[in-house]
């Protein structure tokens, strides 16, 4: 088992030229460079970009629905890594309410898990095909108040990796902590990011 070496790939605007930032979290088998490449399709040209890189290109070894101990210590280390990215961004003068998150698949699961454990007023959260992590959800680990933060969750019905039932559970948890949720399910969509999902993401990014 492994922990993650701190490695952030950065792009977008320098902190001296922007007051907004986005943390982009890649999926299993992907890379920070892969997820940053989505900037061509997203309205984030005025943001600083932080994309953490997972050791072994995977944030945790097994399914996000596996028993939690099976995914340790990688999972805890991944949560810490995202927190370190947020702290670096804040240290460069960006307020939490101007920090955005975006993740795909395993990266979407990690995105949702991080923000649910650290619910605050964020710029927005975009999770392409993901849900909260664990064989069963441990609700007492989620805390804080999103204060109406906009959260987009999109997925396929069905998806080979992310059950719709877990997506729905996730929506209910995030609502409990004050998230303003947009949920979009697509019938039999491939396990990828579609043009329609990018358009939904841009609505959140432009109007947040």
CSV table of C-alpha atoms in Angstrom, one decimal:
chain,number,residue,atom,x,y,z
A,1,UNK,CA,0.0,0.0,0.0
A,2,UNK,CA,1.1,3.6,-0.6
A,3,UNK,CA,0.8,7.2,0.4
A,4,UNK,CA,1.0,10.1,-2.0
A,5,UNK,CA,4.0,12.2,-2.7
A,6,UNK,CA,3.0,15.9,-2.8
A,7,UNK,CA,3.0,16.9,-6.5
A,8,UNK,CA,0.9,19.6,-8.0
A,9,UNK,CA,0.8,20.5,-11.6
A,10,UNK,CA,-0.1,24.1,-12.0
A,11,UNK,CA,-1.6,26.1,-14.9
A,12,UNK,CA,-4.0,29.0,-15.7
A,13,UNK,CA,-3.4,32.5,-14.4
A,14,UNK,CA,-0.7,33.4,-11.9
A,15,UNK,CA,-2.0,34.3,-8.4
A,16,UNK,CA,-0.9,37.9,-9.0
A,17,UNK,CA,-3.5,38.2,-11.8
A,18,UNK,CA,-6.5,36.4,-10.4
A,19,UNK,CA,-8.7,36.0,-7.3
A,20,UNK,CA,-10.1,32.6,-8.2
A,21,UNK,CA,-8.6,29.1,-8.3
A,22,UNK,CA,-9.7,25.6,-9.2
A,23,UNK,CA,-8.5,22.2,-7.9
A,24,UNK,CA,-8.8,19.6,-10.7
A,25,UNK,CA,-8.6,15.9,-9.6
A,26,UNK,CA,-7.9,13.2,-12.2
A,27,UNK,CA,-9.3,9.7,-12.3
A,28,UNK,CA,-7.8,6.3,-11.9
A,29,UNK,CA,-5.1,5.7,-14.5
A,30,UNK,CA,-5.2,9.4,-15.5
A,31,UNK,CA,-2.9,12.2,-14.7
A,32,UNK,CA,-2.8,15.8,-13.6
A,33,UNK,CA,-1.9,16.8,-17.2
A,34,UNK,CA,-5.0,14.9,-18.5
A,35,UNK,CA,-7.4,16.7,-16.2
A,36,UNK,CA,-5.8,20.1,-16.8
A,37,UNK,CA,-6.3,19.6,-20.6
A,38,UNK,CA,-10.0,20.1,-20.0
A,39,UNK,CA,-9.3,23.8,-19.6
A,40,UNK,CA,-9.8,24.0,-23.4
A,41,UNK,CA,-13.5,23.3,-22.9
A,42,UNK,CA,-14.1,25.0,-19.6
A,43,UNK,CA,-14.7,28.7,-18.6
A,44,UNK,CA,-11.7,28.8,-16.3
A,45,UNK,CA,-9.4,31.0,-18.3
A,46,UNK,CA,-9.4,33.6,-15.4
A,47,UNK,CA,-8.5,31.1,-12.7
A,48,UNK,CA,-5.3,29.6,-11.2
A,49,UNK,CA,-5.3,25.8,-11.7
A,50,UNK,CA,-3.9,23.3,-9.3
A,51,UNK,CA,-4.0,19.6,-10.3
A,52,UNK,CA,-2.6,17.2,-7.8
A,53,UNK,CA,-0.9,14.1,-9.2
A,54,UNK,CA,-1.7,10.7,-7.5
A,55,UNK,CA,1.2,8.3,-6.9
A,56,UNK,CA,0.8,5.3,-9.3
A,57,UNK,CA,-1.9,7.3,-11.1
A,58,UNK,CA,-4.5,6.1,-8.6
A,59,UNK,CA,-5.8,7.8,-5.5
A,60,UNK,CA,-6.7,4.5,-3.8
A,61,UNK,CA,-6.3,0.9,-5.0
A,62,UNK,CA,-9.8,-0.5,-4.9
A,63,UNK,CA,-13.3,0.5,-5.7
A,64,UNK,CA,-14.7,3.6,-3.9
A,65,UNK,CA,-17.4,1.2,-2.6
A,66,UNK,CA,-14.8,-1.2,-1.0
A,67,UNK,CA,-14.3,-1.5,2.7
A,68,UNK,CA,-12.4,1.6,3.8
A,69,UNK,CA,-9.5,-0.3,5.4
A,70,UNK,CA,-8.8,-1.9,2.0
A,71,UNK,CA,-8.1,1.5,0.5
A,72,UNK,CA,-5.9,2.7,3.4
A,73,UNK,CA,-3.5,4.4,3.8
A,74,UNK,CA,-3.8,5.7,0.3
A,75,UNK,CA,-7.3,7.2,0.8
A,76,UNK,CA,-6.4,9.2,3.9
A,77,UNK,CA,-3.2,10.4,2.2
A,78,UNK,CA,-5.3,11.5,-0.9
A,79,UNK,CA,-7.6,13.6,1.3
A,80,UNK,CA,-4.6,15.2,2.9
A,81,UNK,CA,-3.1,16.0,-0.5
A,82,UNK,CA,-6.2,17.8,-1.6
A,83,UNK,CA,-6.2,19.7,1.7
A,84,UNK,CA,-2.6,20.7,1.0
A,85,UNK,CA,-3.5,22.1,-2.4
A,86,UNK,CA,-6.3,24.2,-0.8
A,87,UNK,CA,-3.9,25.5,1.8
A,88,UNK,CA,-1.4,26.5,-0.8
A,89,UNK,CA,-4.1,28.3,-2.8
A,90,UNK,CA,-5.3,30.1,0.4
A,91,UNK,CA,-1.7,31.1,1.2
A,92,UNK,CA,-1.5,32.8,-2.1
A,93,UNK,CA,-4.4,35.1,-1.2
A,94,UNK,CA,-7.4,33.2,-2.6
A,95,UNK,CA,-10.5,33.0,-0.4
A,96,UNK,CA,-12.2,29.7,0.1
A,97,UNK,CA,-15.4,31.1,-1.4
A,98,UNK,CA,-13.4,31.6,-4.7
A,99,UNK,CA,-12.0,28.1,-4.8
A,100,UNK,CA,-13.6,25.6,-7.1
A,101,UNK,CA,-13.2,21.8,-7.4
A,102,UNK,CA,-13.6,19.5,-10.4
A,103,UNK,CA,-13.0,15.8,-10.6
A,104,UNK,CA,-13.8,12.8,-12.8
A,105,UNK,CA,-14.5,9.3,-11.7
A,106,UNK,CA,-12.1,8.4,-8.9
A,107,UNK,CA,-11.2,12.0,-8.8
A,108,UNK,CA,-14.9,12.9,-8.6
A,109,UNK,CA,-15.3,10.6,-5.6
A,110,UNK,CA,-12.3,12.1,-3.9
A,111,UNK,CA,-13.6,15.6,-4.7
A,112,UNK,CA,-16.9,14.9,-3.1
A,113,UNK,CA,-15.4,13.2,-0.1
A,114,UNK,CA,-13.0,16.1,0.6
A,115,UNK,CA,-15.7,18.8,0.4
A,116,UNK,CA,-18.2,16.8,2.5
A,117,UNK,CA,-15.6,16.4,5.2
A,118,UNK,CA,-14.8,20.1,4.9
A,119,UNK,CA,-18.1,21.8,4.0
A,120,UNK,CA,-17.6,25.5,3.5
A,121,UNK,CA,-18.7,28.3,1.2
A,122,UNK,CA,-16.8,27.3,-2.0
A,123,UNK,CA,-17.0,28.8,-5.5
A,124,UNK,CA,-18.4,25.6,-6.8
A,125,UNK,CA,-17.9,21.8,-7.0
A,126,UNK,CA,-18.1,19.7,-10.2
A,127,UNK,CA,-18.2,15.9,-9.9
A,128,UNK,CA,-18.3,14.0,-13.2
A,129,UNK,CA,-19.4,10.4,-12.3
A,130,UNK,CA,-18.7,10.0,-8.6
A,131,UNK,CA,-20.1,9.6,-5.1
A,132,UNK,CA,-19.0,9.6,-1.5
A,133,UNK,CA,-16.5,6.9,-0.5
A,134,UNK,CA,-17.0,3.8,1.6
A,135,UNK,CA,-18.8,0.5,1.7
A,136,UNK,CA,-21.3,2.4,3.9
A,137,UNK,CA,-21.3,6.1,4.4
A,138,UNK,CA,-20.0,7.3,7.8
A,139,UNK,CA,-22.1,10.4,8.3
A,140,UNK,CA,-20.5,11.7,11.4
A,141,UNK,CA,-17.2,12.4,9.5
A,142,UNK,CA,-19.0,15.0,7.3
A,143,UNK,CA,-19.1,18.4,8.9
A,144,UNK,CA,-19.5,22.1,8.2
A,145,UNK,CA,-21.8,24.2,6.1
A,146,UNK,CA,-21.7,24.7,2.3
A,147,UNK,CA,-23.8,27.9,2.7
A,148,UNK,CA,-25.5,27.3,-0.6
A,149,UNK,CA,-22.4,26.4,-2.6
A,150,UNK,CA,-23.3,25.1,-6.0
A,151,UNK,CA,-22.5,21.4,-6.5
A,152,UNK,CA,-22.9,19.7,-9.9
A,153,UNK,CA,-23.0,15.9,-9.9
A,154,UNK,CA,-23.4,14.1,-13.2
A,155,UNK,CA,-23.3,10.3,-13.9
A,156,UNK,CA,-24.7,7.5,-16.1
A,157,UNK,CA,-27.7,5.4,-15.3
A,158,UNK,CA,-26.3,2.8,-15.1
A,159,UNK,CA,-22.5,3.3,-14.7
A,160,UNK,CA,-20.2,0.3,-14.4
A,161,UNK,CA,-18.3,1.8,-11.5
A,162,UNK,CA,-20.6,4.2,-9.7
A,163,UNK,CA,-24.1,2.9,-8.7
A,164,UNK,CA,-26.9,5.4,-9.0
A,165,UNK,CA,-28.0,4.5,-5.5
A,166,UNK,CA,-24.7,5.9,-4.1
A,167,UNK,CA,-25.1,9.0,-6.2
A,168,UNK,CA,-28.5,9.6,-4.7
A,169,UNK,CA,-27.2,9.0,-1.2
A,170,UNK,CA,-24.4,11.5,-1.9
A,171,UNK,CA,-26.9,14.1,-3.0
A,172,UNK,CA,-28.9,13.8,0.2
A,173,UNK,CA,-25.8,14.1,2.4
A,174,UNK,CA,-24.6,17.2,0.6
A,175,UNK,CA,-28.0,18.8,0.8
A,176,UNK,CA,-28.0,18.2,4.5
A,177,UNK,CA,-24.9,20.3,4.8
A,178,UNK,CA,-26.3,23.2,2.8
A,179,UNK,CA,-25.2,22.4,-0.7
A,180,UNK,CA,-27.2,23.6,-3.7
A,181,UNK,CA,-27.2,20.5,-5.8
A,182,UNK,CA,-27.7,20.1,-9.6
A,183,UNK,CA,-27.9,16.3,-10.4
A,184,UNK,CA,-27.9,15.1,-14.0
A,185,UNK,CA,-28.2,11.4,-14.9
A,186,UNK,CA,-27.8,10.2,-18.5
A,187,UNK,CA,-29.1,6.9,-19.7
A,188,UNK,CA,-26.4,4.5,-20.7
A,189,UNK,CA,-23.6,7.1,-21.0
A,190,UNK,CA,-20.1,5.9,-21.5
A,191,UNK,CA,-17.7,6.3,-18.5
A,192,UNK,CA,-16.3,9.5,-19.8
A,193,UNK,CA,-17.0,13.3,-19.8
A,194,UNK,CA,-19.5,14.3,-22.4
A,195,UNK,CA,-20.0,17.6,-24.2
A,196,UNK,CA,-23.3,18.0,-22.4
A,197,UNK,CA,-21.6,17.6,-19.0
A,198,UNK,CA,-19.0,20.2,-19.9
A,199,UNK,CA,-21.8,22.6,-20.9
A,200,UNK,CA,-23.4,22.1,-17.5
A,201,UNK,CA,-20.1,22.7,-15.8
A,202,UNK,CA,-19.7,26.0,-17.6
A,203,UNK,CA,-23.1,27.2,-16.4
A,204,UNK,CA,-21.9,26.7,-12.9
A,205,UNK,CA,-18.5,28.3,-13.5
A,206,UNK,CA,-19.9,31.3,-15.3
A,207,UNK,CA,-22.8,32.0,-13.0
A,208,UNK,CA,-21.3,31.2,-9.6
